[in-house]
mmCIF file of C-alpha atoms in Angstrom:
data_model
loop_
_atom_site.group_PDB
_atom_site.id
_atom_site.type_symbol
_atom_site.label_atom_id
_atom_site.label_comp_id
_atom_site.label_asym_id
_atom_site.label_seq_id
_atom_site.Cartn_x
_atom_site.Cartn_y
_atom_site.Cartn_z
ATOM 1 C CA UNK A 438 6.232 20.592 18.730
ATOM 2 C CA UNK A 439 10.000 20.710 17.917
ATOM 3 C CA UNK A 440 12.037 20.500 14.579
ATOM 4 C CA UNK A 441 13.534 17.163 14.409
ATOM 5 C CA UNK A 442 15.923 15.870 12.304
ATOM 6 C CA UNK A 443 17.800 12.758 12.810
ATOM 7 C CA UNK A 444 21.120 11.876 14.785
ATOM 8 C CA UNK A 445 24.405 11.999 12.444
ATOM 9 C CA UNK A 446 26.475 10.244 15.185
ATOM 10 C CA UNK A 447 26.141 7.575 17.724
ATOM 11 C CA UNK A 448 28.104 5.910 20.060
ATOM 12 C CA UNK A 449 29.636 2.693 18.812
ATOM 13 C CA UNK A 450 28.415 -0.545 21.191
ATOM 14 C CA UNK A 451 28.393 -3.895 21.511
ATOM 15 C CA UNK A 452 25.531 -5.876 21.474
ATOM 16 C CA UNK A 453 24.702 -8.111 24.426
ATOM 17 C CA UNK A 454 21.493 -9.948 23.241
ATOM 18 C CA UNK A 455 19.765 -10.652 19.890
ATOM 19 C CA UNK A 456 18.650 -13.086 17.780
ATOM 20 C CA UNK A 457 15.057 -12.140 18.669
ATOM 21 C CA UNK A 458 11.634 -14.774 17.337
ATOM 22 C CA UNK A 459 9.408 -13.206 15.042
ATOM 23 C CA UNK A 460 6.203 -12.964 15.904
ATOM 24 C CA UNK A 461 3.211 -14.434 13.554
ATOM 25 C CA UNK A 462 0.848 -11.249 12.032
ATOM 26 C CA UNK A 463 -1.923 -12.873 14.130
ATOM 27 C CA UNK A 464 -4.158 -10.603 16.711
ATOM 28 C CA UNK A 465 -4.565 -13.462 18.810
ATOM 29 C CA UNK A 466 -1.103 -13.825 19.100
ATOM 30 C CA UNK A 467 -0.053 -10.496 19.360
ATOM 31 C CA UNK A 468 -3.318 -9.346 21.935
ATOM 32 C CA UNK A 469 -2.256 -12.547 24.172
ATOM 33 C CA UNK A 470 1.597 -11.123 23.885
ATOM 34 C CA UNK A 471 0.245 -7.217 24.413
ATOM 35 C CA UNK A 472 -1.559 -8.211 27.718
ATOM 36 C CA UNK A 473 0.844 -10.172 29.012
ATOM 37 C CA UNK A 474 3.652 -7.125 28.656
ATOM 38 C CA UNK A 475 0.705 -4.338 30.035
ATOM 39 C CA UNK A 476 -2.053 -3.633 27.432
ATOM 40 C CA UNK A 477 -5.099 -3.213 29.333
ATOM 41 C CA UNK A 478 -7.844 -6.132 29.094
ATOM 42 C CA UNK A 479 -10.585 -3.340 27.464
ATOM 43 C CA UNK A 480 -7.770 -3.317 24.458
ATOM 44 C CA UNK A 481 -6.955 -5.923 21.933
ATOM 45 C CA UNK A 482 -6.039 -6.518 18.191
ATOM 46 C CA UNK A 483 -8.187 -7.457 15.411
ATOM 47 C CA UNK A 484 -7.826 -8.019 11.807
ATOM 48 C CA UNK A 485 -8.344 -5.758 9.341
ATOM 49 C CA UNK A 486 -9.106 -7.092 5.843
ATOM 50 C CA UNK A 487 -9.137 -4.206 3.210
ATOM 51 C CA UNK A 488 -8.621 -0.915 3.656
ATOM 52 C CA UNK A 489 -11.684 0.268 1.295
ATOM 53 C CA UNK A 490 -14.017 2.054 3.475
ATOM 54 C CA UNK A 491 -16.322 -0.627 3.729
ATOM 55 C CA UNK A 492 -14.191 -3.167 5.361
ATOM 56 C CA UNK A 493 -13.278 -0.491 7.304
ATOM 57 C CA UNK A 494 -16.321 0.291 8.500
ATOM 58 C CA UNK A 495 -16.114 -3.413 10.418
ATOM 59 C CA UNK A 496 -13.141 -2.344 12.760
ATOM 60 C CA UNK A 497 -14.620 -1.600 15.984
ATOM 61 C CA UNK A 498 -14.153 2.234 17.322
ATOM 62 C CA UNK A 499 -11.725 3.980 19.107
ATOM 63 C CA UNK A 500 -8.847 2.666 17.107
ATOM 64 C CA UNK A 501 -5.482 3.264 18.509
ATOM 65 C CA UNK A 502 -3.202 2.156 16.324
ATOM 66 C CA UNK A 503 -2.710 -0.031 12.965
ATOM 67 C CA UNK A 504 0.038 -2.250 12.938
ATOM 68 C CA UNK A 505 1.422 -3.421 9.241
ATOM 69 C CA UNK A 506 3.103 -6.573 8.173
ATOM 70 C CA UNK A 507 4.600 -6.241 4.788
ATOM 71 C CA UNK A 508 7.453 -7.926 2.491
ATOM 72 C CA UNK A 509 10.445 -6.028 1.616
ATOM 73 C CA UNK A 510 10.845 -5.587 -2.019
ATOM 74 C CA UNK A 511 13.489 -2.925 -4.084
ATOM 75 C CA UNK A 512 10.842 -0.785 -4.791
ATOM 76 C CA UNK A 513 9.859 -0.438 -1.098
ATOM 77 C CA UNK A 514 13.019 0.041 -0.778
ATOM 78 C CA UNK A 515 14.277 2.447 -2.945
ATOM 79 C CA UNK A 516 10.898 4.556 -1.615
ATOM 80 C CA UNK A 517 12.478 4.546 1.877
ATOM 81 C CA UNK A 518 15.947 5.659 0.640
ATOM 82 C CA UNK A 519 14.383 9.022 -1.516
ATOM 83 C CA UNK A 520 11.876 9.671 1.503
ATOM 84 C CA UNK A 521 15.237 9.276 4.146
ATOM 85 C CA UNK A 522 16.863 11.789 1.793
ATOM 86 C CA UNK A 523 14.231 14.013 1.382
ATOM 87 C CA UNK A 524 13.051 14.550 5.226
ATOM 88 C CA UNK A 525 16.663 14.430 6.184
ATOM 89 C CA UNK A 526 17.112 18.386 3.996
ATOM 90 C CA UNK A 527 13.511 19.417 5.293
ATOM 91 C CA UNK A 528 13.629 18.150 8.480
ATOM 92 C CA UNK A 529 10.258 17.493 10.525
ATOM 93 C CA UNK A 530 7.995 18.225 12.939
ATOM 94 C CA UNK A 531 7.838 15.589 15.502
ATOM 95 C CA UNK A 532 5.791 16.053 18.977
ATOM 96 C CA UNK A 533 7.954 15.545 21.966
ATOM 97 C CA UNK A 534 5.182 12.894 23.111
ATOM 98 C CA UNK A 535 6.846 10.514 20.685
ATOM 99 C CA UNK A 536 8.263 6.965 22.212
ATOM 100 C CA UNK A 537 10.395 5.571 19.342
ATOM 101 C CA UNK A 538 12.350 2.935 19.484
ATOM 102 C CA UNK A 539 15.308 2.087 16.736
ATOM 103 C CA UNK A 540 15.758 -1.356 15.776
ATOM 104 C CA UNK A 541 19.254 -2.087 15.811
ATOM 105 C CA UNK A 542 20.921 -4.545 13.857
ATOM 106 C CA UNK A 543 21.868 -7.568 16.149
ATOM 107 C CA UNK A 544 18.645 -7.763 17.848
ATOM 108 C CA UNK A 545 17.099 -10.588 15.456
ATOM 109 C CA UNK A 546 13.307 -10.620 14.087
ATOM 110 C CA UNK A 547 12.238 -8.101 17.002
ATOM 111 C CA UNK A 548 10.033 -5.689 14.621
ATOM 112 C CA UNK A 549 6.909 -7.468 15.791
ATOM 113 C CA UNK A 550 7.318 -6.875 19.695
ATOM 114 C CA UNK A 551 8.838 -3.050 18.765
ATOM 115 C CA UNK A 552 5.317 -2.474 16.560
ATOM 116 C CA UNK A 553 2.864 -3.490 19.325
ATOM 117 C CA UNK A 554 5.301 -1.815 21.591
ATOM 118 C CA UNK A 555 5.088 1.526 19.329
ATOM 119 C CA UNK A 556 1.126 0.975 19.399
ATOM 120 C CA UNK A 557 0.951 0.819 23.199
ATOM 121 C CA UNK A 558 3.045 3.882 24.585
ATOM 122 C CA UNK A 559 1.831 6.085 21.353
ATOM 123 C CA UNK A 560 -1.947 5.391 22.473
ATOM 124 C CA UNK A 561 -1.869 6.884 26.278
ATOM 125 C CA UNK A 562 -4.771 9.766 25.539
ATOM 126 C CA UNK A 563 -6.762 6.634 24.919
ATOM 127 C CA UNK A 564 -5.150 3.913 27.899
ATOM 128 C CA UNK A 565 -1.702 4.091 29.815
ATOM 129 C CA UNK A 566 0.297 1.143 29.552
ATOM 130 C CA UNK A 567 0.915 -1.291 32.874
ATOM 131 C CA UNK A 568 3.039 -3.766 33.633
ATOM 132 C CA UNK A 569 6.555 -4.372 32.159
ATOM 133 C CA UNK A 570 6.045 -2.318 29.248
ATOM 134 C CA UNK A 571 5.211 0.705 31.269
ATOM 135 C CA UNK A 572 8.152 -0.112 33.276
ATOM 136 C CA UNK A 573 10.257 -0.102 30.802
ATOM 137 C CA UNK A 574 8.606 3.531 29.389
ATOM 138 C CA UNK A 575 9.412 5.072 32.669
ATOM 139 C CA UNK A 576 12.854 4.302 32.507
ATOM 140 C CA UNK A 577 13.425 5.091 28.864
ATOM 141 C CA UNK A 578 10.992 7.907 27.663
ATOM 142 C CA UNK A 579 13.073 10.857 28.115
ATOM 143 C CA UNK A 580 16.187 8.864 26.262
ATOM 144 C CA UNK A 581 16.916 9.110 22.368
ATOM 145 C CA UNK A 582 15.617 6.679 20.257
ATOM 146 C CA UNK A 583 19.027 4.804 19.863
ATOM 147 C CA UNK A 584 19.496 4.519 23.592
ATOM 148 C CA UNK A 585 16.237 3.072 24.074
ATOM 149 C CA UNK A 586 16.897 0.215 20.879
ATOM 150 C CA UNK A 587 19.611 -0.933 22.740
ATOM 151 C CA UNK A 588 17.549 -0.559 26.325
ATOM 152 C CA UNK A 589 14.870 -3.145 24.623
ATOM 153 C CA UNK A 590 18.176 -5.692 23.512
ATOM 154 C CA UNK A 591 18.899 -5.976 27.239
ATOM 155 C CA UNK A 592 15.152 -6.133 28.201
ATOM 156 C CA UNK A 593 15.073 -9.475 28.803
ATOM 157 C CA UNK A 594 11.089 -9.804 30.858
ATOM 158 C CA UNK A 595 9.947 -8.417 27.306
ATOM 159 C CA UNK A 596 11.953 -11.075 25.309
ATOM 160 C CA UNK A 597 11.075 -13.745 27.428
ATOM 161 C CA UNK A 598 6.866 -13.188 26.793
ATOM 162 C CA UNK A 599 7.794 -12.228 23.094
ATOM 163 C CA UNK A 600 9.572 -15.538 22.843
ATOM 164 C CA UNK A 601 6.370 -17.164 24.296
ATOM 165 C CA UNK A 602 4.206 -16.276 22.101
ATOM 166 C CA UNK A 603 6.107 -16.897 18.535
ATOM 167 C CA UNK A 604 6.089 -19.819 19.819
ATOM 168 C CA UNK A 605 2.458 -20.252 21.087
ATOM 169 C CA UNK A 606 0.507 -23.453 20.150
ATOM 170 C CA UNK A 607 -2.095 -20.230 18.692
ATOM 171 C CA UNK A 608 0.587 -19.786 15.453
ATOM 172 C CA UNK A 609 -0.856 -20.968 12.352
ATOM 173 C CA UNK A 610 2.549 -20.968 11.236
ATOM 174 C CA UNK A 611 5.552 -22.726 12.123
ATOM 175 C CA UNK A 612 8.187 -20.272 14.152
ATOM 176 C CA UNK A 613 10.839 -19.587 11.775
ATOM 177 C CA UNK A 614 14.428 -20.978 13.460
ATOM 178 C CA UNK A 615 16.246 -17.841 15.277
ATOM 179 C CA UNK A 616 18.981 -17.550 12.941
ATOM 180 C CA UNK A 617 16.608 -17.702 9.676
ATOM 181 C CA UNK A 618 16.231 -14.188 7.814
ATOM 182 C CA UNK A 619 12.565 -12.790 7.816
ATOM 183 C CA UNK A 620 11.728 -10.959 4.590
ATOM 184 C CA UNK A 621 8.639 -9.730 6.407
ATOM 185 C CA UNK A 622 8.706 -6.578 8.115
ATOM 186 C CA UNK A 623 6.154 -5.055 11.324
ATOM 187 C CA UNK A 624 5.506 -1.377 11.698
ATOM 188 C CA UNK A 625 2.409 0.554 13.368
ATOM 189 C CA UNK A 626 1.030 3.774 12.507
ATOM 190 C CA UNK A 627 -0.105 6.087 16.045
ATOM 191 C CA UNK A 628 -1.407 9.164 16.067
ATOM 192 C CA UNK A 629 0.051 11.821 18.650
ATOM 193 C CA UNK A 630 -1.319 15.457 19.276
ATOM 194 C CA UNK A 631 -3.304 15.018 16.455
ATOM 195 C CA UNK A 632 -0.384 13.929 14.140
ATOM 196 C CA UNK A 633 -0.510 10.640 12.413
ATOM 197 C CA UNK A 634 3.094 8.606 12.437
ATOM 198 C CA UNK A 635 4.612 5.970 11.011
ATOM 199 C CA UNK A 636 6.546 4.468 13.459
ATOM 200 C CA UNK A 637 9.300 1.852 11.522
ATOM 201 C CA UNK A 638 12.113 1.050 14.048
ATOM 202 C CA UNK A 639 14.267 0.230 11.109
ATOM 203 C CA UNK A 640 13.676 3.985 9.710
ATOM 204 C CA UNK A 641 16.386 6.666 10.718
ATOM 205 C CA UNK A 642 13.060 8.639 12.377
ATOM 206 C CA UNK A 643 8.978 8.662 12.431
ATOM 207 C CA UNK A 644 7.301 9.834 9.557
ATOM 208 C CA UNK A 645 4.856 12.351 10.296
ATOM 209 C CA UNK A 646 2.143 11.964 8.003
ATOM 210 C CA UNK A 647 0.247 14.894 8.485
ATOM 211 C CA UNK A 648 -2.933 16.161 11.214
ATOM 212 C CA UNK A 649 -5.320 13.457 12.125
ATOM 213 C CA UNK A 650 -8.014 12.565 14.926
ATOM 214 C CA UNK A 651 -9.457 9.928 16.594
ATOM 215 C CA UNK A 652 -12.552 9.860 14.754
ATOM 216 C CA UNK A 653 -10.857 10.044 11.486
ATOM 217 C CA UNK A 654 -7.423 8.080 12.332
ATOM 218 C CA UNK A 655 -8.470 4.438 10.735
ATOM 219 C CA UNK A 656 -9.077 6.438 7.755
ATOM 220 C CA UNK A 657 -6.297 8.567 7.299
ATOM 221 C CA UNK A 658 -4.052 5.756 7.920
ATOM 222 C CA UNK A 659 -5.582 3.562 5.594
ATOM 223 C CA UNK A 660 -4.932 6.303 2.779
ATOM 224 C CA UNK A 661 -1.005 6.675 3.705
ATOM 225 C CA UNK A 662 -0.613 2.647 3.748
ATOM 226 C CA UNK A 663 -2.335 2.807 0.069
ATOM 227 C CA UNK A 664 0.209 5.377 -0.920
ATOM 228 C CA UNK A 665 3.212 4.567 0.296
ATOM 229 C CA UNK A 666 3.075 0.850 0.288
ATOM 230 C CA UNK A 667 0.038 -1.095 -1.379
ATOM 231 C CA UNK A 668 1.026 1.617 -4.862
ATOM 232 C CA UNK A 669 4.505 1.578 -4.349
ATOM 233 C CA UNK A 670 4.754 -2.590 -3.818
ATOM 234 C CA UNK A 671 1.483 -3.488 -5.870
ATOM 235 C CA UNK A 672 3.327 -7.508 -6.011
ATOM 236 C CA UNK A 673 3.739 -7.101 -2.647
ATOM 237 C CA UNK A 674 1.791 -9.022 0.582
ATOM 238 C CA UNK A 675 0.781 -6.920 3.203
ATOM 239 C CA UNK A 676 -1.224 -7.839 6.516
ATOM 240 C CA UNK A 677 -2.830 -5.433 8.781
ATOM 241 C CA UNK A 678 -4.149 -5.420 12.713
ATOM 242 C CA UNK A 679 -5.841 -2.594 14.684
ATOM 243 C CA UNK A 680 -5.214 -2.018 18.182
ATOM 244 C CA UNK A 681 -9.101 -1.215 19.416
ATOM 245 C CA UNK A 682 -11.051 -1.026 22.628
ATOM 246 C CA UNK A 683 -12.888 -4.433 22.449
ATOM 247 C CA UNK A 684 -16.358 -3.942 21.942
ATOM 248 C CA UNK A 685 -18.695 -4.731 25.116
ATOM 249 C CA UNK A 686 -20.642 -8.245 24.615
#
């Protein structure tokens, strides 16, 4: 594992494509979406509806990621801003193993398909990744977070299935118009060589939140989410999904 802090300069560019459709914090939604873009059919999202440890307890095992849907609020912000600042003087140890994408502006309501995105390619000591998404890995992995933001804008097989499913007849919602400000924000939390990161494409960097393990990952998370969101934002709503190997019937 390497030092890491974030880039100070970037390369000015235009945006070609944006204006993304949010998707709905739903796991059939988002599991139809995942397999669809490469998440194997042994893999899929559930809810999870509490993060005490008994409602825990009902997430099936292994869990490979949690993805969060929260609303923004000032003190939320404000959090991110002192944590920015703080991480950027310390710097970080990030694994090399990370795929992280950075959500530019331009792109639209995009967080949702960069989450489940962030859960897939983080996950691959538990599954690898196929179809579009793993193409799209391949040909961005060993670029810098930046470069890979504006790789997804022009990805245009992953917008097209994204687009699909805000829009599937499975929403309980009504899609938001493309133009129309979400206040709600996706992220997912991985775990990587036995890290656990918070991986917010709107974030300068991951958040490394300390060692982990696959037994204990649901856990750990669940105590981070507490402390840096459900505390911070106590008015706030929050949704969560885990990306789990389905159980066998």
């Amino acid at each position: 594992m390497a030092s890491a802090k974030p880039e100070t300069t970037e390369k000015k560019r235009e945006l070609t494509e944006g204006n993304w459709l949010p998707l709905e914090s739903n796991p059939t939604i988002l599991t139809k979406f995942a397999e669809r873009v490469g998440l194997p059919k042994e893999w899929g999202f559930v809810d999870i509806w509490g993060l005490d440890k008994e409602l825990l307890a009902f997430v099936p095992k292994p869990c490979a990621a949690v993805v969060l849907l929260f609303t923004s609020s000032k003190e939320l912000k404000a959090f991110k801003e002192k944590q920015k600042e703080e991480l950027t003087k310390k710097g970080q140890e990030l694994s090399k193993k990370l795929f992280y994408i950075t959500q530019h502006d331009g792109i639209g309501n995009a967080c949702g398909t960069i989450a489940t995105i962030h859960a897939m390619t983080n996950s691959q000591d538990l599954f690898k990744p196929e179809g579009v998404v793993k193409k799209f890995y391949d040909e961005w992995e060993t670029k810098s977070p930046s470069d890979i933001g504006y790789g997804l804008l022009k990805a245009k097989d992953i917008q097209e299935v994204s687009e699909d499913a805000a829009e599937s007849k499975d929403a309980q919602t009504a899609t938001p118009d493309r133009e129309e400000s979400v206040a709600a924000h996706f992220i997912a939390f991985v775990h990587v060589d036995g890290t656990l990161y918070e991986m917010d494409g709107r974030k300068a960097f991951p958040i490394n939140h300390g060692k982990t393990s696959n037994k204990t990952f649901l856990e750990d998370a669940a105590v981070v989410i507490k402390k840096n969101f459900f505390e911070v934002s106590p008015k706030g709503n929050f949704s969560l999904m885990a990306l789990v190997k389905k159980p066998k019937e």
